[in-house]
Short mmCIF file of the C-alpha atoms (twelve columns), coordinates in Angstrom:
data_MODEL
# 
_entry.id   MODEL 
# 
loop_
_atom_site.group_PDB 
_atom_site.id 
_atom_site.type_symbol 
_atom_site.label_atom_id 
_atom_site.label_alt_id 
_atom_site.label_comp_id 
_atom_site.label_asym_id 
_atom_site.label_seq_id 
_atom_site.Cartn_x 
_atom_site.Cartn_y 
_atom_site.Cartn_z 
_atom_site.pdbx_PDB_model_num 
ATOM 1   C CA . MET A 1   -0.236  -0.015 -0.045  1 
ATOM 2   C CA . PRO A 2   2.494   2.598  0.725   1 
ATOM 3   C CA . ARG A 3   4.496   1.899  -2.724  1 
ATOM 4   C CA . LEU A 4   0.802   2.566  -4.399  1 
ATOM 5   C CA . LEU A 5   0.381   5.647  -2.604  1 
ATOM 6   C CA . ARG A 6   3.705   6.994  -3.476  1 
ATOM 7   C CA . GLU A 7   2.811   6.309  -6.969  1 
ATOM 8   C CA . ILE A 8   -0.545  7.929  -6.741  1 
ATOM 9   C CA . ASN A 9   1.132   11.181 -5.221  1 
ATOM 10  C CA . ASP A 10  4.066   10.933 -7.782  1 
ATOM 11  C CA . ARG A 11  1.333   10.615 -10.533 1 
ATOM 12  C CA . ALA A 12  -0.744  13.574 -9.352  1 
ATOM 13  C CA . ALA A 13  2.050   16.163 -8.818  1 
ATOM 14  C CA . LEU A 14  3.255   15.112 -12.217 1 
ATOM 15  C CA . GLU A 15  0.086   15.637 -14.109 1 
ATOM 16  C CA . LEU A 16  -0.670  18.984 -12.137 1 
ATOM 17  C CA . LEU A 17  2.802   20.416 -13.119 1 
ATOM 18  C CA . LEU A 18  2.291   19.329 -16.670 1 
ATOM 19  C CA . ALA A 19  -1.167  20.960 -16.326 1 
ATOM 20  C CA . SER A 20  -0.369  24.331 -14.544 1 
ATOM 21  C CA . GLY A 21  3.151   24.978 -15.305 1 
ATOM 22  C CA . PRO A 22  5.879   25.857 -12.463 1 
ATOM 23  C CA . LEU A 23  4.374   25.784 -8.982  1 
ATOM 24  C CA . THR A 24  5.819   25.905 -5.260  1 
ATOM 25  C CA . ARG A 25  5.836   23.035 -2.651  1 
ATOM 26  C CA . GLY A 26  3.198   24.662 -0.969  1 
ATOM 27  C CA . GLN A 27  0.941   24.978 -4.050  1 
ATOM 28  C CA . ILE A 28  1.536   21.543 -4.955  1 
ATOM 29  C CA . GLY A 29  0.074   20.361 -1.448  1 
ATOM 30  C CA . ASP A 30  -2.832  22.594 -1.682  1 
ATOM 31  C CA . LEU A 31  -3.893  21.635 -5.288  1 
ATOM 32  C CA . THR A 32  -3.513  17.914 -4.306  1 
ATOM 33  C CA . GLY A 33  -4.287  17.738 -0.820  1 
ATOM 34  C CA . LEU A 34  -0.731  16.713 0.116   1 
ATOM 35  C CA . SER A 35  0.518   17.511 3.432   1 
ATOM 36  C CA . LYS A 36  3.746   19.440 3.010   1 
ATOM 37  C CA . VAL A 37  6.154   16.686 4.343   1 
ATOM 38  C CA . THR A 38  4.356   14.385 1.685   1 
ATOM 39  C CA . ALA A 39  4.782   17.067 -0.962  1 
ATOM 40  C CA . SER A 40  8.346   17.536 -0.285  1 
ATOM 41  C CA . GLN A 41  8.872   13.944 -0.435  1 
ATOM 42  C CA . THR A 42  6.997   13.429 -3.740  1 
ATOM 43  C CA . LEU A 43  9.314   16.380 -5.090  1 
ATOM 44  C CA . SER A 44  12.245  14.620 -4.348  1 
ATOM 45  C CA . ARG A 45  11.341  11.228 -5.719  1 
ATOM 46  C CA . LEU A 46  10.470  12.714 -9.184  1 
ATOM 47  C CA . GLU A 47  13.678  14.981 -9.102  1 
ATOM 48  C CA . GLU A 48  15.469  11.788 -8.658  1 
ATOM 49  C CA . ARG A 49  13.986  10.179 -11.556 1 
ATOM 50  C CA . GLY A 50  14.928  13.327 -13.558 1 
ATOM 51  C CA . LEU A 51  11.428  14.564 -14.279 1 
ATOM 52  C CA . VAL A 52  11.285  17.798 -12.382 1 
ATOM 53  C CA . GLU A 53  13.735  20.406 -11.304 1 
ATOM 54  C CA . VAL A 54  13.698  23.736 -9.473  1 
ATOM 55  C CA . VAL A 55  13.079  26.333 -11.994 1 
ATOM 56  C CA . GLY A 56  12.810  29.501 -10.112 1 
ATOM 57  C CA . GLU A 57  11.618  31.209 -6.976  1 
ATOM 58  C CA . GLN A 58  8.565   32.800 -5.847  1 
ATOM 59  C CA . ALA A 59  8.595   35.532 -3.626  1 
ATOM 60  C CA . GLY A 60  6.481   35.239 -0.685  1 
ATOM 61  C CA . ASN A 61  4.985   37.913 2.041   1 
ATOM 62  C CA . ARG A 62  7.290   36.662 4.832   1 
ATOM 63  C CA . GLY A 63  10.590  34.392 4.813   1 
ATOM 64  C CA . PRO A 64  12.737  33.228 2.084   1 
ATOM 65  C CA . ASN A 65  11.450  32.799 -1.163  1 
ATOM 66  C CA . ALA A 66  9.516   29.484 -2.144  1 
ATOM 67  C CA . ALA A 67  11.205  27.367 -4.842  1 
ATOM 68  C CA . LEU A 68  9.419   26.967 -7.876  1 
ATOM 69  C CA . TYR A 69  9.368   23.398 -9.126  1 
ATOM 70  C CA . GLY A 70  8.646   22.596 -12.918 1 
ATOM 71  C CA . VAL A 71  8.782   19.480 -15.192 1 
ATOM 72  C CA . ILE A 72  12.208  19.052 -17.291 1 
ATOM 73  C CA . PRO A 73  11.143  19.413 -20.975 1 
ATOM 74  C CA . SER A 74  13.938  17.200 -21.954 1 
ATOM 75  C CA . CYS A 75  12.742  14.497 -19.835 1 
ATOM 76  C CA . ALA A 76  10.628  12.847 -22.923 1 
ATOM 77  C CA . TYR A 77  9.963   13.618 -26.521 1 
ATOM 78  C CA . VAL A 78  6.997   12.661 -29.026 1 
ATOM 79  C CA . ALA A 79  6.953   12.815 -32.691 1 
ATOM 80  C CA . GLY A 80  3.666   13.545 -34.765 1 
ATOM 81  C CA . LEU A 81  3.353   13.082 -38.250 1 
ATOM 82  C CA . ASP A 82  1.068   13.995 -40.946 1 
ATOM 83  C CA . VAL A 83  1.267   11.558 -44.128 1 
ATOM 84  C CA . GLY A 84  -0.113  12.776 -47.477 1 
ATOM 85  C CA . PRO A 85  0.241   11.497 -50.813 1 
ATOM 86  C CA . GLU A 86  2.769   14.601 -51.720 1 
ATOM 87  C CA . PHE A 87  4.325   15.498 -48.315 1 
ATOM 88  C CA . VAL A 88  5.144   14.241 -44.976 1 
ATOM 89  C CA . THR A 89  5.333   16.752 -42.266 1 
ATOM 90  C CA . ALA A 90  6.827   15.679 -38.840 1 
ATOM 91  C CA . ALA A 91  7.099   17.511 -35.692 1 
ATOM 92  C CA . ILE A 92  9.085   16.738 -32.455 1 
ATOM 93  C CA . ALA A 93  7.945   18.170 -29.271 1 
ATOM 94  C CA . ASP A 94  8.899   17.825 -25.656 1 
ATOM 95  C CA . ILE A 95  6.916   16.392 -22.812 1 
ATOM 96  C CA . ASN A 96  5.215   19.865 -21.825 1 
ATOM 97  C CA . GLY A 97  4.132   19.806 -25.681 1 
ATOM 98  C CA . ASP A 98  6.353   22.390 -27.073 1 
ATOM 99  C CA . VAL A 99  7.313   21.944 -30.611 1 
ATOM 100 C CA . VAL A 100 11.082  22.084 -30.705 1 
ATOM 101 C CA . ALA A 101 11.118  20.815 -34.650 1 
ATOM 102 C CA . GLU A 102 8.979   20.722 -37.530 1 
ATOM 103 C CA . VAL A 103 9.877   19.512 -40.793 1 
ATOM 104 C CA . THR A 104 8.360   18.946 -44.223 1 
ATOM 105 C CA . ALA A 105 9.621   16.395 -46.614 1 
ATOM 106 C CA . SER A 106 8.775   14.711 -50.189 1 
ATOM 107 C CA . PRO A 107 8.479   10.973 -50.335 1 
ATOM 108 C CA . ASN A 108 10.702  11.344 -53.529 1 
ATOM 109 C CA . GLY A 109 9.314   8.758  -55.331 1 
ATOM 110 C CA . HIS A 110 9.651   6.573  -52.411 1 
ATOM 111 C CA . ASP A 111 6.597   4.135  -52.042 1 
ATOM 112 C CA . ASP A 112 7.524   2.313  -49.102 1 
ATOM 113 C CA . PRO A 113 5.813   3.727  -46.227 1 
ATOM 114 C CA . VAL A 114 8.728   2.526  -43.561 1 
ATOM 115 C CA . SER A 115 10.931  4.674  -45.512 1 
ATOM 116 C CA . VAL A 116 8.877   7.441  -45.694 1 
ATOM 117 C CA . VAL A 117 8.208   7.700  -42.194 1 
ATOM 118 C CA . HIS A 118 11.875  6.885  -41.326 1 
ATOM 119 C CA . ASN A 119 13.036  9.565  -43.275 1 
ATOM 120 C CA . ALA A 120 10.680  11.918 -41.819 1 
ATOM 121 C CA . VAL A 121 11.412  11.111 -38.183 1 
ATOM 122 C CA . VAL A 122 15.186  10.918 -38.626 1 
ATOM 123 C CA . LYS A 123 15.412  14.383 -40.116 1 
ATOM 124 C CA . ALA A 124 12.549  15.731 -37.569 1 
ATOM 125 C CA . CYS A 125 15.114  14.753 -34.778 1 
ATOM 126 C CA . ARG A 126 18.335  15.564 -36.336 1 
ATOM 127 C CA . SER A 127 16.959  19.320 -36.599 1 
ATOM 128 C CA . ALA A 128 15.721  18.888 -33.197 1 
ATOM 129 C CA . LYS A 129 19.021  17.467 -31.925 1 
ATOM 130 C CA . VAL A 130 17.041  14.680 -30.014 1 
ATOM 131 C CA . ALA A 131 18.197  10.856 -30.612 1 
ATOM 132 C CA . LEU A 132 15.526  8.907  -31.745 1 
ATOM 133 C CA . SER A 133 15.835  6.471  -29.042 1 
ATOM 134 C CA . ARG A 134 14.440  9.116  -26.853 1 
ATOM 135 C CA . LEU A 135 11.268  9.068  -28.584 1 
ATOM 136 C CA . ARG A 136 8.215   8.119  -26.155 1 
ATOM 137 C CA . GLY A 137 5.221   8.124  -28.186 1 
ATOM 138 C CA . VAL A 138 4.798   8.457  -32.109 1 
ATOM 139 C CA . VAL A 139 1.569   8.608  -33.759 1 
ATOM 140 C CA . ILE A 140 1.052   9.350  -37.506 1 
ATOM 141 C CA . GLY A 141 -1.982  10.527 -39.300 1 
ATOM 142 C CA . THR A 142 -3.183  9.159  -42.575 1 
ATOM 143 C CA . PRO A 143 -6.145  9.591  -44.689 1 
ATOM 144 C CA . GLY A 144 -8.256  6.293  -45.252 1 
ATOM 145 C CA . VAL A 145 -9.793  3.741  -42.849 1 
ATOM 146 C CA . VAL A 146 -7.704  2.522  -39.700 1 
ATOM 147 C CA . ASP A 147 -8.650  -0.572 -38.453 1 
ATOM 148 C CA . PRO A 148 -8.229  -0.763 -34.728 1 
ATOM 149 C CA . ARG A 149 -7.935  -4.461 -34.452 1 
ATOM 150 C CA . THR A 150 -4.491  -4.328 -36.151 1 
ATOM 151 C CA . GLY A 151 -3.706  -0.803 -36.136 1 
ATOM 152 C CA . ASP A 152 -2.820  -0.826 -40.105 1 
ATOM 153 C CA . VAL A 153 -4.366  1.071  -42.249 1 
ATOM 154 C CA . HIS A 154 -7.321  -0.801 -44.320 1 
ATOM 155 C CA . PHE A 155 -7.259  0.976  -47.244 1 
ATOM 156 C CA . SER A 156 -6.483  4.444  -48.573 1 
ATOM 157 C CA . PHE A 157 -7.111  6.527  -51.964 1 
ATOM 158 C CA . ASP A 158 -4.169  8.843  -51.231 1 
ATOM 159 C CA . LEU A 159 -1.867  6.307  -49.651 1 
ATOM 160 C CA . PRO A 160 -2.252  2.548  -51.775 1 
ATOM 161 C CA . ASP A 161 0.815   1.309  -50.386 1 
ATOM 162 C CA . TRP A 162 0.230   1.836  -46.724 1 
ATOM 163 C CA . HIS A 163 -1.617  -1.866 -46.038 1 
ATOM 164 C CA . GLU A 164 -1.777  -4.761 -43.462 1 
ATOM 165 C CA . GLY A 165 1.871   -5.298 -41.727 1 
ATOM 166 C CA . ILE A 166 2.920   -1.608 -42.030 1 
ATOM 167 C CA . HIS A 167 2.244   -0.874 -38.515 1 
ATOM 168 C CA . GLU A 168 4.020   -3.848 -37.213 1 
ATOM 169 C CA . ALA A 169 7.029   -2.891 -39.701 1 
ATOM 170 C CA . LEU A 170 6.891   0.783  -38.461 1 
ATOM 171 C CA . ALA A 171 7.387   -0.093 -35.070 1 
ATOM 172 C CA . ARG A 172 10.221  -2.617 -35.629 1 
ATOM 173 C CA . ASP A 173 11.837  0.105  -37.620 1 
ATOM 174 C CA . LEU A 174 11.517  2.638  -35.034 1 
ATOM 175 C CA . ARG A 175 12.069  0.276  -32.204 1 
ATOM 176 C CA . ARG A 176 9.092   1.212  -30.272 1 
ATOM 177 C CA . ASP A 177 5.368   1.297  -30.114 1 
ATOM 178 C CA . VAL A 178 3.736   3.437  -33.170 1 
ATOM 179 C CA . THR A 179 -0.020  4.518  -33.535 1 
ATOM 180 C CA . ILE A 180 -1.420  5.227  -36.934 1 
ATOM 181 C CA . GLU A 181 -4.698  7.173  -36.714 1 
ATOM 182 C CA . ASN A 182 -6.898  8.402  -39.137 1 
ATOM 183 C CA . ASP A 183 -6.461  11.842 -40.186 1 
ATOM 184 C CA . VAL A 184 -9.791  13.508 -39.309 1 
ATOM 185 C CA . ASN A 185 -9.780  11.580 -36.100 1 
ATOM 186 C CA . LEU A 186 -6.876  13.675 -34.809 1 
ATOM 187 C CA . VAL A 187 -8.073  16.856 -36.117 1 
ATOM 188 C CA . ALA A 188 -10.842 16.168 -33.665 1 
ATOM 189 C CA . ILE A 189 -8.380  15.390 -30.924 1 
ATOM 190 C CA . ALA A 190 -6.802  18.434 -31.594 1 
ATOM 191 C CA . GLU A 191 -10.455 20.760 -31.550 1 
ATOM 192 C CA . ARG A 192 -10.875 19.124 -28.341 1 
ATOM 193 C CA . ALA A 193 -7.557  20.272 -26.810 1 
ATOM 194 C CA . LYS A 194 -6.749  23.281 -28.235 1 
ATOM 195 C CA . GLY A 195 -9.803  24.639 -30.016 1 
ATOM 196 C CA . ALA A 196 -13.825 25.095 -30.456 1 
ATOM 197 C CA . ALA A 197 -14.823 21.832 -28.627 1 
ATOM 198 C CA . GLN A 198 -12.641 22.437 -25.496 1 
ATOM 199 C CA . GLN A 199 -14.580 20.814 -22.306 1 
ATOM 200 C CA . VAL A 200 -17.407 19.211 -25.100 1 
ATOM 201 C CA . ASP A 201 -17.741 15.360 -24.320 1 
ATOM 202 C CA . ASP A 202 -20.313 14.657 -27.420 1 
ATOM 203 C CA . PHE A 203 -19.286 15.976 -30.588 1 
ATOM 204 C CA . VAL A 204 -19.074 14.954 -34.655 1 
ATOM 205 C CA . LEU A 205 -16.456 17.124 -36.657 1 
ATOM 206 C CA . LEU A 206 -16.820 17.478 -40.508 1 
ATOM 207 C CA . TRP A 207 -14.017 17.639 -42.362 1 
ATOM 208 C CA . VAL A 208 -14.543 18.871 -46.018 1 
ATOM 209 C CA . GLY A 209 -11.554 19.240 -48.249 1 
ATOM 210 C CA . ARG A 210 -10.367 17.021 -51.306 1 
ATOM 211 C CA . GLY A 211 -12.544 14.378 -49.627 1 
ATOM 212 C CA . ILE A 212 -15.173 14.270 -47.034 1 
ATOM 213 C CA . GLY A 213 -14.920 12.741 -43.664 1 
ATOM 214 C CA . LEU A 214 -16.321 12.880 -39.964 1 
ATOM 215 C CA . ALA A 215 -14.949 11.852 -36.452 1 
ATOM 216 C CA . VAL A 216 -17.264 11.250 -33.685 1 
ATOM 217 C CA . VAL A 217 -16.438 11.810 -29.886 1 
ATOM 218 C CA . LEU A 218 -18.802 10.478 -27.449 1 
ATOM 219 C CA . GLY A 219 -18.207 10.591 -23.817 1 
ATOM 220 C CA . GLY A 220 -14.554 12.554 -24.345 1 
ATOM 221 C CA . ARG A 221 -13.748 9.687  -26.385 1 
ATOM 222 C CA . LEU A 222 -13.172 8.823  -30.051 1 
ATOM 223 C CA . HIS A 223 -15.952 6.591  -31.505 1 
ATOM 224 C CA . ARG A 224 -14.028 4.642  -34.170 1 
ATOM 225 C CA . GLY A 225 -16.270 1.709  -34.819 1 
ATOM 226 C CA . ARG A 226 -15.616 -2.048 -34.713 1 
ATOM 227 C CA . SER A 227 -13.489 -2.021 -38.255 1 
ATOM 228 C CA . GLY A 228 -12.536 2.088  -37.777 1 
ATOM 229 C CA . SER A 229 -14.904 2.847  -40.630 1 
ATOM 230 C CA . ALA A 230 -17.323 5.002  -38.359 1 
ATOM 231 C CA . GLY A 231 -17.114 8.540  -39.907 1 
ATOM 232 C CA . GLU A 232 -16.663 7.239  -43.288 1 
ATOM 233 C CA . ILE A 233 -19.880 10.013 -43.942 1 
ATOM 234 C CA . GLY A 234 -18.835 10.527 -47.571 1 
ATOM 235 C CA . TYR A 235 -20.702 7.106  -48.767 1 
ATOM 236 C CA . LEU A 236 -23.579 8.488  -47.135 1 
ATOM 237 C CA . PRO A 237 -26.774 8.058  -49.829 1 
ATOM 238 C CA . VAL A 238 -28.313 11.075 -50.206 1 
ATOM 239 C CA . PRO A 239 -31.715 11.774 -52.367 1 
ATOM 240 C CA . GLY A 240 -30.997 12.647 -56.025 1 
ATOM 241 C CA . VAL A 241 -27.255 11.665 -55.953 1 
ATOM 242 C CA . PRO A 242 -26.403 8.125  -57.541 1 
ATOM 243 C CA . LEU A 243 -25.321 5.698  -55.065 1 
ATOM 244 C CA . ALA A 244 -21.372 4.907  -54.298 1 
ATOM 245 C CA . GLU A 245 -20.743 1.910  -56.214 1 
ATOM 246 C CA . ASP A 246 -17.694 -0.744 -56.251 1 
ATOM 247 C CA . ILE A 247 -17.119 0.696  -52.903 1 
ATOM 248 C CA . ARG A 248 -15.124 -2.635 -51.706 1 
ATOM 249 C CA . ALA A 249 -11.401 -2.855 -51.936 1 
ATOM 250 C CA . THR A 250 -10.249 -6.109 -53.779 1 
ATOM 251 C CA . PRO A 251 -6.142  -7.049 -54.426 1 
ATOM 252 C CA . GLY A 252 -5.009  -3.940 -56.811 1 
ATOM 253 C CA . ARG A 253 -8.349  -2.134 -56.735 1 
ATOM 254 C CA . LEU A 254 -9.350  0.457  -54.394 1 
ATOM 255 C CA . PRO A 255 -13.084 1.346  -53.821 1 
ATOM 256 C CA . SER A 256 -14.869 4.124  -55.741 1 
ATOM 257 C CA . LEU A 257 -15.020 7.520  -54.821 1 
ATOM 258 C CA . ALA A 258 -17.803 8.446  -56.945 1 
ATOM 259 C CA . GLY A 259 -21.395 8.785  -55.469 1 
ATOM 260 C CA . GLY A 260 -22.661 9.156  -51.863 1 
ATOM 261 C CA . LEU A 261 -22.842 12.634 -49.971 1 
ATOM 262 C CA . GLN A 262 -19.150 12.883 -51.236 1 
ATOM 263 C CA . SER A 263 -20.089 14.119 -54.775 1 
ATOM 264 C CA . LEU A 264 -21.937 16.901 -53.717 1 
ATOM 265 C CA . VAL A 265 -19.559 18.632 -51.131 1 
ATOM 266 C CA . SER A 266 -16.123 17.420 -51.940 1 
ATOM 267 C CA . SER A 267 -13.489 20.320 -52.559 1 
ATOM 268 C CA . GLU A 268 -13.980 19.328 -56.370 1 
ATOM 269 C CA . ALA A 269 -18.284 19.263 -55.958 1 
ATOM 270 C CA . VAL A 270 -17.946 22.933 -54.736 1 
ATOM 271 C CA . ILE A 271 -15.355 23.875 -57.124 1 
ATOM 272 C CA . GLU A 272 -17.905 22.904 -59.925 1 
ATOM 273 C CA . LEU A 273 -20.960 24.340 -58.082 1 
ATOM 274 C CA . ALA A 274 -19.112 27.528 -57.567 1 
ATOM 275 C CA . ALA A 275 -18.423 28.040 -61.135 1 
ATOM 276 C CA . GLU A 276 -22.018 27.673 -61.882 1 
ATOM 277 C CA . TYR A 277 -22.835 30.770 -59.761 1 
ATOM 278 C CA . GLY A 278 -20.277 32.542 -61.208 1 
ATOM 279 C CA . PHE A 279 -17.359 31.901 -58.913 1 
ATOM 280 C CA . THR A 280 -14.367 30.500 -60.827 1 
ATOM 281 C CA . ALA A 281 -11.730 29.474 -58.762 1 
ATOM 282 C CA . ASP A 282 -8.446  27.028 -58.302 1 
ATOM 283 C CA . THR A 283 -9.631  25.681 -54.867 1 
ATOM 284 C CA . ALA A 284 -12.946 25.309 -53.170 1 
ATOM 285 C CA . ALA A 285 -11.429 27.674 -50.661 1 
ATOM 286 C CA . GLU A 286 -10.866 30.577 -52.832 1 
ATOM 287 C CA . ALA A 287 -14.385 30.013 -54.151 1 
ATOM 288 C CA . VAL A 288 -15.750 30.022 -50.857 1 
ATOM 289 C CA . THR A 289 -13.759 33.180 -49.577 1 
ATOM 290 C CA . ALA A 290 -15.245 34.981 -52.873 1 
ATOM 291 C CA . ALA A 291 -18.507 34.534 -52.217 1 
ATOM 292 C CA . VAL A 292 -18.371 35.052 -48.280 1 
ATOM 293 C CA . SER A 293 -17.796 38.769 -49.527 1 
ATOM 294 C CA . ALA A 294 -19.945 38.957 -52.971 1 
ATOM 295 C CA . GLY A 295 -23.523 39.799 -51.715 1 
ATOM 296 C CA . VAL A 296 -26.545 38.062 -53.547 1 
ATOM 297 C CA . GLU A 297 -24.506 35.620 -55.671 1 
ATOM 298 C CA . GLY A 298 -21.921 34.484 -52.994 1 
ATOM 299 C CA . ASP A 299 -25.242 34.255 -50.532 1 
ATOM 300 C CA . ARG A 300 -26.909 31.965 -52.856 1 
ATOM 301 C CA . LEU A 301 -23.704 29.804 -53.331 1 
ATOM 302 C CA . LEU A 302 -23.196 29.691 -49.478 1 
ATOM 303 C CA . ASP A 303 -27.001 28.635 -49.066 1 
ATOM 304 C CA . GLU A 304 -26.563 25.695 -51.706 1 
ATOM 305 C CA . ILE A 305 -23.335 24.601 -50.107 1 
ATOM 306 C CA . ALA A 306 -24.890 24.709 -46.630 1 
ATOM 307 C CA . SER A 307 -28.182 22.946 -47.761 1 
ATOM 308 C CA . ARG A 308 -25.787 20.050 -49.145 1 
ATOM 309 C CA . LEU A 309 -23.870 19.781 -45.725 1 
ATOM 310 C CA . ALA A 310 -26.542 19.566 -44.140 1 
ATOM 311 C CA . LEU A 311 -27.748 16.399 -45.256 1 
ATOM 312 C CA . GLY A 312 -25.164 14.642 -44.037 1 
ATOM 313 C CA . VAL A 313 -25.109 16.746 -40.435 1 
ATOM 314 C CA . ALA A 314 -28.773 16.025 -39.869 1 
ATOM 315 C CA . SER A 315 -28.329 12.557 -40.999 1 
ATOM 316 C CA . VAL A 316 -25.875 12.021 -37.949 1 
ATOM 317 C CA . CYS A 317 -27.535 14.165 -35.512 1 
ATOM 318 C CA . VAL A 318 -30.664 11.841 -35.710 1 
ATOM 319 C CA . VAL A 319 -28.605 9.138  -34.639 1 
ATOM 320 C CA . LEU A 320 -26.205 10.426 -32.223 1 
ATOM 321 C CA . ASP A 321 -27.559 13.707 -31.221 1 
ATOM 322 C CA . PRO A 322 -24.222 15.385 -30.420 1 
ATOM 323 C CA . GLY A 323 -24.990 19.090 -29.686 1 
ATOM 324 C CA . LEU A 324 -22.070 20.683 -31.322 1 
ATOM 325 C CA . VAL A 325 -20.838 19.962 -34.717 1 
ATOM 326 C CA . VAL A 326 -17.542 21.310 -35.936 1 
ATOM 327 C CA . LEU A 327 -16.749 22.562 -39.490 1 
ATOM 328 C CA . ALA A 328 -13.251 21.828 -40.743 1 
ATOM 329 C CA . GLY A 329 -11.087 21.447 -43.933 1 
ATOM 330 C CA . GLU A 330 -11.004 24.331 -46.283 1 
ATOM 331 C CA . VAL A 331 -14.404 24.661 -47.134 1 
ATOM 332 C CA . GLY A 332 -15.507 25.280 -43.029 1 
ATOM 333 C CA . GLN A 333 -12.469 27.525 -42.576 1 
ATOM 334 C CA . ALA A 334 -12.965 29.803 -45.615 1 
ATOM 335 C CA . GLY A 335 -17.003 29.721 -44.955 1 
ATOM 336 C CA . GLY A 336 -16.459 30.458 -41.363 1 
ATOM 337 C CA . VAL A 337 -19.728 31.829 -39.585 1 
ATOM 338 C CA . SER A 338 -21.185 32.790 -42.778 1 
ATOM 339 C CA . LEU A 339 -21.727 29.228 -43.672 1 
ATOM 340 C CA . THR A 340 -22.281 27.491 -40.108 1 
ATOM 341 C CA . GLY A 341 -24.977 29.965 -39.343 1 
ATOM 342 C CA . ARG A 342 -26.488 28.661 -42.760 1 
ATOM 343 C CA . VAL A 343 -25.702 24.998 -41.776 1 
ATOM 344 C CA . GLU A 344 -27.366 25.320 -38.649 1 
ATOM 345 C CA . GLN A 345 -30.577 26.402 -39.977 1 
ATOM 346 C CA . ALA A 346 -30.788 24.065 -42.906 1 
ATOM 347 C CA . VAL A 347 -30.474 21.362 -40.343 1 
ATOM 348 C CA . ALA A 348 -33.099 22.643 -38.396 1 
ATOM 349 C CA . ARG A 349 -35.442 22.825 -41.534 1 
ATOM 350 C CA . ILE A 350 -35.172 18.922 -42.329 1 
ATOM 351 C CA . CYS A 351 -34.831 17.271 -38.683 1 
ATOM 352 C CA . PRO A 352 -36.243 17.914 -35.220 1 
ATOM 353 C CA . ILE A 353 -32.599 18.748 -33.900 1 
ATOM 354 C CA . ARG A 354 -30.994 21.828 -33.982 1 
ATOM 355 C CA . PRO A 355 -26.917 21.627 -32.778 1 
ATOM 356 C CA . GLN A 356 -24.687 24.193 -32.480 1 
ATOM 357 C CA . VAL A 357 -22.674 24.507 -35.339 1 
ATOM 358 C CA . VAL A 358 -18.855 26.020 -35.319 1 
ATOM 359 C CA . THR A 359 -15.879 26.454 -37.175 1 
ATOM 360 C CA . SER A 360 -12.577 24.778 -36.320 1 
ATOM 361 C CA . GLU A 361 -10.587 27.157 -34.314 1 
ATOM 362 C CA . VAL A 362 -7.421  25.027 -34.536 1 
ATOM 363 C CA . THR A 363 -4.392  26.471 -36.181 1 
ATOM 364 C CA . GLY A 364 -2.080  25.964 -38.563 1 
ATOM 365 C CA . SER A 365 -1.857  22.123 -39.528 1 
ATOM 366 C CA . PRO A 366 -4.894  20.315 -37.561 1 
ATOM 367 C CA . VAL A 367 -3.556  17.072 -38.441 1 
ATOM 368 C CA . LEU A 368 -0.028  17.692 -37.271 1 
ATOM 369 C CA . ARG A 369 -1.366  18.997 -33.953 1 
ATOM 370 C CA . GLY A 370 -3.532  16.087 -33.350 1 
ATOM 371 C CA . ALA A 371 -0.841  13.557 -33.711 1 
ATOM 372 C CA . VAL A 372 1.219   15.329 -31.416 1 
ATOM 373 C CA . ILE A 373 -1.078  15.610 -28.756 1 
ATOM 374 C CA . ALA A 374 -2.269  12.162 -28.668 1 
ATOM 375 C CA . ALA A 375 1.717   11.179 -29.121 1 
ATOM 376 C CA . LEU A 376 2.049   13.265 -25.467 1 
ATOM 377 C CA . GLU A 377 -1.185  11.470 -23.860 1 
ATOM 378 C CA . GLN A 378 0.846   8.342  -24.704 1 
ATOM 379 C CA . ALA A 379 4.345   9.615  -23.446 1 
ATOM 380 C CA . ARG A 380 2.876   10.785 -20.335 1 
ATOM 381 C CA . GLU A 381 1.044   7.833  -19.926 1 
ATOM 382 C CA . GLU A 382 4.266   5.742  -19.913 1 
ATOM 383 C CA . ILE A 383 5.774   7.790  -17.571 1 
ATOM 384 C CA . PHE A 384 3.050   7.827  -15.020 1 
ATOM 385 C CA . ALA A 385 2.950   4.206  -15.162 1 
ATOM 386 C CA . SER A 386 6.706   4.001  -14.862 1 
# 
């Protein structure tokens, strides 16, 4: 029992310091309920383990200044990756979550996922001056379906060379556990930690870009489904649109992208729709941005995009009733409140539920940020358990 109590106290103090930053011994005691003696013993053990150190002093009203204790940033590092068909971005962060290096690399013709990931991680580690062996968590974000039973990408249009066995091969190559996660799921993780879904336990995030994807968070946890296919909303049948066909992957052939909701609201569909309303653009984001500031014609385009998005949002809401819907990806970001308000109204017209619809607040690369946050959770849990 004494050992268990020590472990509980150590974890409580370390979690507090990670969440709050440097604190005095007295503050740690007050916030954790530990006595001054127990707090001192706990900090001594954490110092011996190389996890915390004195980082400064805090002046008091009486007596000597109190030492401020903080987590040693270099006690552990993690890697987060955003893997796409054209570029791979890798970030190295310390245990506090501060990114110390970020690099973007091109596969340069390499089709082998292990080589692509290895080269990106090594390049990032060199930039951060961190040995590969010091990584305590590695999370890789990829498009496609990731099977939670095996950890492998089941299929991905953009990454056809990612298949069963890659997960194990990556772990063997990097000599540590590796997690492969769907990219939209990682965006949801970032949104809950740093964005519009903070403190929200039940929400969905709709990503509209080259394709369309959905992340589902219930009870504060990602819902992936039995095979990892929860959120493949692009295949949702909608009235007046051909059904997706040939959707099952077979050896040498990926499923078809045609049909279903994705044929209405993917980036390509939005570009084509915008042209019908007189907005010619190279990207969906440019078209939607132009519509937002264009007056009546822009309003008509935004109304049509919102009505199309509402078909998917309403279908999700009548099943899950999430309360909050986050629009992310290039279309959602470009539309902002002009689009979210319209989607909210359009959903209310066609179903009995009116969820709050908001724009993503995660800046930078949301997939990469989510990968780093997920890797930090793993690394911290490993440290707490050690």
